Every structure is written in C-alpha cells, then in structure tokens.
Amino acid sequence: MKIFNTTSNSSTISGFVLLGFPCPREGQILLFVLFSAVYLLTLMGNGSIACVVRWDQRLHTPMYILLANFSFQEIWYITSTVPNMLANFLSDNKFISFAGCFLQFYFFFSLGSTECFFLAVMAFDRYLAICRPLHYPTIMTRRLCTNLVINCWVLGFLWFLIPIIIISQMTFCGSRIIDHFLCDPGPLLALTCSRAPVIELTISTLSSLLLFIPFLFIVGSYALVLRAVLRVPSAAGKRKAFSTCGSHLAVVSLFYGSVMVMYVSPASKHKAGMQKIVTLFYSVITPLINPVIYSLRNKDMKHAMKKLLGT
C-alpha cells in the first residue's frame, strides 16, 4: 500500500500524520497529563469491576458476568486509541505507520461493535429478570450466558473486517495528514486517489445496522420492562425494578447519544473539530464514566468493592 506526496507522485510514504489536537507545546503537555489521568482512572475503574466479579462468588451470575466482560471490553476499547494519542502529544511529527493506523482502525471499530452487542445482551438479561423472573434461572443459564458473551466478541471482531481489509488495499494520494486523533474511515477515505462510493455505502450500511439493530432491540426490551413494571402494585417494587435497569439505561444513553451522530452517513460531513469532540466523548469519556455509574447505583457492587478494598 502506498501514499504519494503532493509534491512528488513517485515518492513513497510509509504512513500518516495524526494531527490530534493542535496547540502550543505547553498545551500538548497539559493534554498529555489530563488524558494520562483519564486513562489510568478508566483502567482502574473497569479493572476493579472485572476483578470484583471474578473474585466474589456471589457475583457469579449472568448479570455480573456480562458486566465484567463489558468492563474488560472497555479497557481495551480505550487502549486502542489513548496510548497512541498520548505518544502524539509528546511527539513532534505525530506519525503513525500504515500497519499501526489500520490495526487501530480495526480494533477501535471491532471493540466498539462488541460494545453495541454487549449493551443489547445486557438489556435482554434485564428483560428476562424483570418480565420472566420465575423462568429466569432456567432460561439464562451459565451455558447461554457464555454463548452470548462469545457471540458478542466474535461478531464484534468480524463485523467490519472485510471493509477494513479492502480500505487497507486502496491507494492513497496527496496529503498524508489526518485531521483526527485516530484513524477514522471518513478522513482515510478522503485521502484515497479516487472515490469509492461502494466502500462508503458498505461502511455506512454496516454502521447503521450495527447501531440501530441493537438499539431497537434495547428499546423493545425496555418497553416490555416498562409495561411489566407499571403492573407492579407497590411503589417499592417499582423502584427496585427501575433501579435494576437504571445503570444500564444511563450507559446506553451516554454511548448511543454520541455515537449515532458520527457513523450513519457514507462520508462524514461534520467539521473536524466536532468529529474529534464527539469521538472523544464516546471513546474516552464514556469508558471513564461507566464504572462510576455501575458502582454507585449497585449495592452488591459497592459491597463487593468495599470487601475487596478491605474497608
């Protein structure tokens, strides 16, 4: 795969330049410190949830097994972008190789796809727990839970595989500069030598299906949950049912509220600054906030955390 400089069509360049967040050197250092703290806090928060579920036998239930896998996925999701972004803050050339760019592209989108599937499966688990409580233990068995987890990971890593392979084989001309902090399909396709409407349409279709099918599944699940909760006679019962779903609904709202803005058109028409802000929110801020949401709203998780910390 080759990319040609605007000044010499015969010169071969070995990668791209990620502009990231252009600002003076002092600003770059400040951003490095800020995002380093965010990254470490995200690793600690999600890692704590995964460890607590692993070590506390009382949390070896489908709900918490799904949560542990979700937290584990969040660790790798933020790791697919932030370490390279941190290196670029301290770098003068902000260079990323072709292999590094497309590996980041693949893992970022695969882990994002996995997150969508996990959110849908977690909604299905809450639907069974609230709408089918008597049958829940016989339906959501350990075997079914394991199969759902495996399917989320496998489907997530297969969903965008072929389009990414095709894009990686395309020829890139002119500027090698990507006005983003990660290798995103919109800026990458803008650097190709010729338009690829079929590829753009394919990515748009896959992105739309990935977002809307799980989202509609989640909405349908919670519509049934709401109907069941409204039939509960006691106010305490309603509060308990809503508290069971509150954390997941908050996470779904944060994630889908931002990610749907970006990947539903063949080529992103948003300004580069808005692209970065929205992508930053769902790829960096959301993984940071998720552990706080789950730990603060869940009594079992708070108790297990205190037990783990010895407090």
Short mmCIF file of C-alpha atoms in Angstrom, two decimals:
data_model
loop_
_atom_site.label_atom_id
_atom_site.label_comp_id
_atom_site.label_asym_id
_atom_site.label_seq_id
_atom_site.Cartn_x
_atom_site.Cartn_y
_atom_site.Cartn_z
CA MET A 1 0.00 0.00 0.00
CA LYS A 2 1.35 3.41 -0.97
CA ILE A 3 0.65 7.03 -0.31
CA PHE A 4 2.05 9.74 -2.53
CA ASN A 5 3.20 13.17 -1.52
CA THR A 6 1.57 16.13 -3.19
CA THR A 7 4.98 17.40 -4.32
CA SER A 8 6.13 14.15 -5.87
CA ASN A 9 3.81 11.45 -7.10
CA SER A 10 6.66 8.98 -7.21
CA SER A 11 7.71 9.36 -3.58
CA THR A 12 6.50 6.62 -1.31
CA ILE A 13 5.49 7.45 2.24
CA SER A 14 5.18 4.82 4.92
CA GLY A 15 2.29 6.15 6.97
CA PHE A 16 0.05 9.01 8.04
CA VAL A 17 0.20 12.02 10.33
CA LEU A 18 -2.50 12.29 13.01
CA LEU A 19 -2.98 15.97 13.79
CA GLY A 20 -4.81 15.26 17.04
CA PHE A 21 -5.41 18.49 18.97
CA PRO A 22 -3.07 21.16 17.57
CA CYS A 23 -1.91 23.66 20.21
CA PRO A 24 1.34 25.07 21.65
CA ARG A 25 3.84 22.76 23.36
CA GLU A 26 2.59 23.71 26.82
CA GLY A 27 -0.94 22.79 25.80
CA GLN A 28 0.22 19.44 24.46
CA ILE A 29 1.89 18.64 27.78
CA LEU A 30 -1.24 19.67 29.68
CA LEU A 31 -3.37 17.43 27.46
CA PHE A 32 -0.89 14.60 27.99
CA VAL A 33 -1.24 14.89 31.77
CA LEU A 34 -5.04 15.19 31.57
CA PHE A 35 -5.57 12.19 29.30
CA SER A 36 -2.99 10.14 31.18
CA ALA A 37 -5.07 10.65 34.33
CA VAL A 38 -8.28 9.78 32.46
CA TYR A 39 -6.69 6.65 31.03
CA LEU A 40 -5.36 5.44 34.39
CA LEU A 41 -8.70 6.12 36.13
CA THR A 42 -10.53 4.22 33.38
CA LEU A 43 -8.19 1.24 33.72
CA MET A 44 -8.60 1.27 37.50
CA GLY A 45 -12.40 1.63 37.41
CA ASN A 46 -13.15 -1.01 34.80
CA GLY A 47 -10.38 -3.27 36.06
CA SER A 48 -11.85 -3.12 39.57
CA ILE A 49 -15.26 -4.22 38.31
CA ALA A 50 -13.77 -7.13 36.35
CA CYS A 51 -11.67 -8.22 39.34
CA VAL A 52 -14.52 -7.91 41.84
CA VAL A 53 -16.81 -10.06 39.69
CA ARG A 54 -14.02 -12.58 39.20
CA TRP A 55 -13.18 -12.91 42.90
CA ASP A 56 -16.57 -12.56 44.59
CA GLN A 57 -18.52 -15.82 44.26
CA ARG A 58 -21.81 -14.05 44.97
CA LEU A 59 -21.41 -12.06 41.76
CA HIS A 60 -21.04 -15.14 39.56
CA THR A 61 -24.43 -14.53 37.99
CA PRO A 62 -25.25 -13.71 34.35
CA MET A 63 -25.85 -10.02 35.10
CA TYR A 64 -22.41 -9.53 36.64
CA ILE A 65 -20.62 -11.86 34.23
CA LEU A 66 -21.91 -9.68 31.39
CA LEU A 67 -20.88 -6.56 33.30
CA ALA A 68 -17.36 -7.94 33.87
CA ASN A 69 -16.95 -8.69 30.17
CA PHE A 70 -18.31 -5.26 29.32
CA SER A 71 -15.77 -3.63 31.65
CA PHE A 72 -12.97 -5.77 30.21
CA GLN A 73 -14.02 -4.66 26.73
CA GLU A 74 -13.99 -1.01 27.84
CA ILE A 75 -10.37 -1.38 28.97
CA TRP A 76 -9.27 -2.48 25.51
CA TYR A 77 -11.60 -0.01 23.79
CA ILE A 78 -9.88 3.00 25.35
CA THR A 79 -6.48 1.32 24.96
CA SER A 80 -6.99 1.14 21.19
CA THR A 81 -6.72 4.94 20.93
CA VAL A 82 -5.41 6.70 24.05
CA PRO A 83 -1.82 5.34 24.28
CA ASN A 84 -1.12 6.43 20.70
CA MET A 85 -2.79 9.79 21.40
CA LEU A 86 -0.58 10.24 24.47
CA ALA A 87 2.54 9.47 22.43
CA ASN A 88 1.46 12.04 19.82
CA PHE A 89 1.13 14.75 22.48
CA LEU A 90 4.85 14.40 23.16
CA SER A 91 5.85 13.82 19.52
CA ASP A 92 6.88 16.44 17.00
CA ASN A 93 5.93 14.53 13.84
CA LYS A 94 2.75 12.74 15.14
CA PHE A 95 3.46 9.91 12.72
CA ILE A 96 1.60 6.58 12.61
CA SER A 97 2.60 3.75 10.29
CA PHE A 98 0.22 2.13 7.81
CA ALA A 99 0.15 -1.05 9.88
CA GLY A 100 -0.42 0.91 13.09
CA CYS A 101 -3.16 3.01 11.51
CA PHE A 102 -5.18 0.11 10.17
CA LEU A 103 -4.65 -2.01 13.27
CA GLN A 104 -6.02 0.89 15.31
CA PHE A 105 -8.87 1.26 12.81
CA TYR A 106 -9.71 -2.45 13.12
CA PHE A 107 -9.50 -2.76 16.90
CA PHE A 108 -11.30 0.52 17.59
CA PHE A 109 -14.27 -0.40 15.40
CA SER A 110 -14.29 -4.05 16.47
CA LEU A 111 -14.34 -3.16 20.15
CA GLY A 112 -17.00 -0.52 19.53
CA SER A 113 -19.09 -3.14 17.72
CA THR A 114 -18.60 -5.53 20.63
CA GLU A 115 -19.87 -2.83 22.99
CA CYS A 116 -23.07 -2.45 20.98
CA PHE A 117 -23.72 -6.20 21.16
CA PHE A 118 -22.98 -6.33 24.89
CA LEU A 119 -25.41 -3.48 25.57
CA ALA A 120 -28.12 -5.39 23.69
CA VAL A 121 -27.41 -8.65 25.54
CA MET A 122 -27.44 -6.85 28.89
CA ALA A 123 -30.85 -5.38 28.02
CA PHE A 124 -32.08 -8.89 27.19
CA ASP A 125 -30.82 -10.10 30.57
CA ARG A 126 -32.70 -7.32 32.38
CA TYR A 127 -35.85 -8.12 30.37
CA LEU A 128 -35.73 -11.76 31.48
CA ALA A 129 -35.01 -10.83 35.10
CA ILE A 130 -37.98 -8.46 35.35
CA CYS A 131 -40.53 -9.83 32.88
CA ARG A 132 -39.80 -13.55 33.34
CA PRO A 133 -38.48 -13.78 36.91
CA LEU A 134 -39.74 -17.32 37.57
CA HIS A 135 -38.22 -18.67 34.37
CA TYR A 136 -35.04 -16.57 34.53
CA PRO A 137 -32.81 -19.27 36.13
CA THR A 138 -33.86 -21.87 33.57
CA ILE A 139 -33.55 -19.53 30.57
CA MET A 140 -30.45 -17.51 31.41
CA THR A 141 -28.26 -20.46 32.30
CA ARG A 142 -24.48 -20.33 32.61
CA ARG A 143 -24.22 -22.02 29.21
CA LEU A 144 -26.47 -19.46 27.49
CA CYS A 145 -24.63 -16.61 29.17
CA THR A 146 -21.28 -17.99 27.99
CA ASN A 147 -22.59 -18.41 24.45
CA LEU A 148 -23.92 -14.84 24.42
CA VAL A 149 -20.56 -13.49 25.62
CA ILE A 150 -18.65 -15.46 22.99
CA ASN A 151 -21.03 -14.34 20.24
CA CYS A 152 -20.62 -10.69 21.25
CA TRP A 153 -16.84 -10.92 20.96
CA VAL A 154 -16.84 -12.92 17.72
CA LEU A 155 -19.48 -10.82 15.94
CA GLY A 156 -17.81 -7.62 17.09
CA PHE A 157 -14.46 -8.60 15.60
CA LEU A 158 -15.97 -9.87 12.34
CA TRP A 159 -18.41 -7.03 11.66
CA PHE A 160 -16.04 -4.54 9.97
CA LEU A 161 -13.26 -6.96 8.99
CA ILE A 162 -13.84 -7.11 5.23
CA PRO A 163 -14.37 -3.32 4.65
CA ILE A 164 -11.22 -2.54 6.65
CA ILE A 165 -9.19 -5.06 4.62
CA ILE A 166 -10.49 -3.51 1.39
CA ILE A 167 -9.69 0.05 2.50
CA SER A 168 -6.19 -1.04 3.54
CA GLN A 169 -5.54 -2.21 -0.03
CA MET A 170 -6.54 1.11 -1.61
CA THR A 171 -4.05 3.66 -2.95
CA PHE A 172 -3.72 6.98 -1.16
CA CYS A 173 -2.66 10.17 -2.93
CA GLY A 174 -1.73 13.68 -1.94
CA SER A 175 -1.66 14.73 1.69
CA ARG A 176 -0.99 12.08 4.33
CA ILE A 177 -2.43 14.28 7.09
CA ILE A 178 -5.46 13.02 9.02
CA ASP A 179 -7.18 15.78 10.97
CA HIS A 180 -8.17 13.49 13.82
CA PHE A 181 -6.63 11.77 16.83
CA LEU A 182 -7.33 8.29 15.43
CA CYS A 183 -7.56 6.51 12.08
CA ASP A 184 -11.21 7.07 11.19
CA PRO A 185 -12.85 5.89 7.93
CA GLY A 186 -14.05 9.35 6.89
CA PRO A 187 -10.62 11.05 6.86
CA LEU A 188 -8.98 7.91 5.45
CA LEU A 189 -11.39 7.65 2.52
CA ALA A 190 -10.88 11.36 1.84
CA LEU A 191 -7.19 10.61 1.17
CA THR A 192 -7.76 7.87 -1.40
CA CYS A 193 -6.77 8.53 -5.02
CA SER A 194 -10.32 8.01 -6.27
CA ARG A 195 -13.76 8.00 -4.74
CA ALA A 196 -15.01 4.62 -3.56
CA PRO A 197 -18.80 5.01 -3.30
CA VAL A 198 -19.35 1.27 -2.87
CA ILE A 199 -16.98 1.14 0.10
CA GLU A 200 -18.52 4.28 1.59
CA LEU A 201 -22.02 2.82 1.20
CA THR A 202 -20.89 -0.50 2.69
CA ILE A 203 -19.39 1.18 5.76
CA SER A 204 -22.47 3.36 6.15
CA THR A 205 -24.77 0.33 5.91
CA LEU A 206 -22.76 -1.77 8.34
CA SER A 207 -22.51 1.15 10.78
CA SER A 208 -26.23 1.83 10.58
CA LEU A 209 -27.14 -1.83 11.07
CA LEU A 210 -24.68 -2.13 13.94
CA LEU A 211 -26.14 0.89 15.70
CA PHE A 212 -29.85 0.60 15.01
CA ILE A 213 -30.45 -3.16 15.31
CA PRO A 214 -29.06 -3.40 18.88
CA PHE A 215 -30.61 -0.03 19.73
CA LEU A 216 -34.07 -1.09 18.57
CA PHE A 217 -33.62 -4.37 20.45
CA ILE A 218 -32.74 -2.41 23.60
CA VAL A 219 -35.72 -0.07 23.15
CA GLY A 220 -38.05 -3.04 22.63
CA SER A 221 -36.69 -4.83 25.70
CA TYR A 222 -37.19 -1.80 27.90
CA ALA A 223 -40.65 -1.14 26.51
CA LEU A 224 -41.61 -4.61 27.74
CA VAL A 225 -39.82 -3.95 31.04
CA LEU A 226 -41.70 -0.68 31.49
CA ARG A 227 -45.01 -2.40 30.81
CA ALA A 228 -44.18 -5.07 33.39
CA VAL A 229 -43.02 -2.54 35.98
CA LEU A 230 -46.17 -0.44 35.63
CA ARG A 231 -48.17 -3.53 36.55
CA VAL A 232 -46.32 -3.90 39.85
CA PRO A 233 -48.75 -2.76 42.59
CA SER A 234 -46.27 -1.49 45.18
CA ALA A 235 -44.14 1.63 44.78
CA ALA A 236 -41.20 -0.15 46.42
CA GLY A 237 -41.39 -2.92 43.83
CA LYS A 238 -41.38 -0.39 41.02
CA ARG A 239 -38.36 1.41 42.47
CA LYS A 240 -36.47 -1.86 42.82
CA ALA A 241 -37.23 -2.82 39.21
CA PHE A 242 -36.19 0.58 37.89
CA SER A 243 -33.01 0.59 39.96
CA THR A 244 -32.08 -2.73 38.38
CA CYS A 245 -32.18 -1.14 34.94
CA GLY A 246 -31.07 2.40 35.78
CA SER A 247 -27.32 1.88 35.39
CA HIS A 248 -27.65 0.11 32.07
CA LEU A 249 -30.04 2.74 30.72
CA ALA A 250 -27.62 5.50 31.71
CA VAL A 251 -24.74 3.78 29.91
CA VAL A 252 -26.87 3.17 26.81
CA SER A 253 -27.93 6.82 26.74
CA LEU A 254 -24.33 8.07 27.01
CA PHE A 255 -22.99 5.75 24.35
CA TYR A 256 -25.77 5.92 21.77
CA GLY A 257 -26.40 9.60 22.36
CA SER A 258 -22.96 10.40 20.97
CA VAL A 259 -22.02 7.57 18.62
CA MET A 260 -25.12 7.87 16.43
CA VAL A 261 -24.06 11.36 15.45
CA MET A 262 -20.98 10.08 13.63
CA TYR A 263 -21.40 6.84 11.69
CA VAL A 264 -24.68 6.90 9.82
CA SER A 265 -23.56 8.62 6.61
CA PRO A 266 -21.25 7.26 3.86
CA ALA A 267 -18.74 10.07 4.43
CA SER A 268 -18.83 12.20 7.50
CA LYS A 269 -19.98 15.72 6.74
CA HIS A 270 -19.24 17.02 10.23
CA LYS A 271 -16.49 19.53 10.85
CA ALA A 272 -13.21 18.07 12.03
CA GLY A 273 -13.47 19.76 15.44
CA MET A 274 -16.94 18.34 16.08
CA GLN A 275 -15.78 14.91 14.91
CA LYS A 276 -12.99 14.93 17.47
CA ILE A 277 -15.20 16.10 20.34
CA VAL A 278 -17.95 13.55 19.72
CA THR A 279 -15.47 10.70 19.13
CA LEU A 280 -13.59 11.73 22.26
CA PHE A 281 -16.78 11.55 24.29
CA TYR A 282 -17.87 8.04 23.36
CA SER A 283 -14.37 6.53 23.06
CA VAL A 284 -12.67 8.09 26.11
CA ILE A 285 -15.15 9.82 28.44
CA THR A 286 -17.84 7.12 28.37
CA PRO A 287 -15.47 4.29 29.42
CA LEU A 288 -14.36 6.55 32.28
CA ILE A 289 -17.90 7.26 33.47
CA ASN A 290 -19.34 3.73 33.10
CA PRO A 291 -17.64 2.21 36.19
CA VAL A 292 -18.86 5.14 38.29
CA ILE A 293 -22.43 4.60 37.09
CA TYR A 294 -22.41 0.88 37.80
CA SER A 295 -20.62 1.05 41.14
CA LEU A 296 -22.63 3.95 42.58
CA ARG A 297 -26.05 2.58 41.61
CA ASN A 298 -25.48 -1.05 42.56
CA LYS A 299 -25.48 -2.11 46.22
CA ASP A 300 -23.96 -5.53 45.55
CA MET A 301 -21.14 -3.96 43.57
CA LYS A 302 -20.46 -1.35 46.26
CA HIS A 303 -20.40 -4.03 48.94
CA ALA A 304 -18.04 -6.22 46.89
CA MET A 305 -15.78 -3.23 46.20
CA LYS A 306 -15.55 -2.43 49.91
CA LYS A 307 -14.79 -6.07 50.65
CA LEU A 308 -12.06 -6.11 48.01
CA LEU A 309 -10.50 -2.93 49.35
CA GLY A 310 -10.80 -4.18 52.92
CA THR A 311 -12.91 -1.25 54.11
#
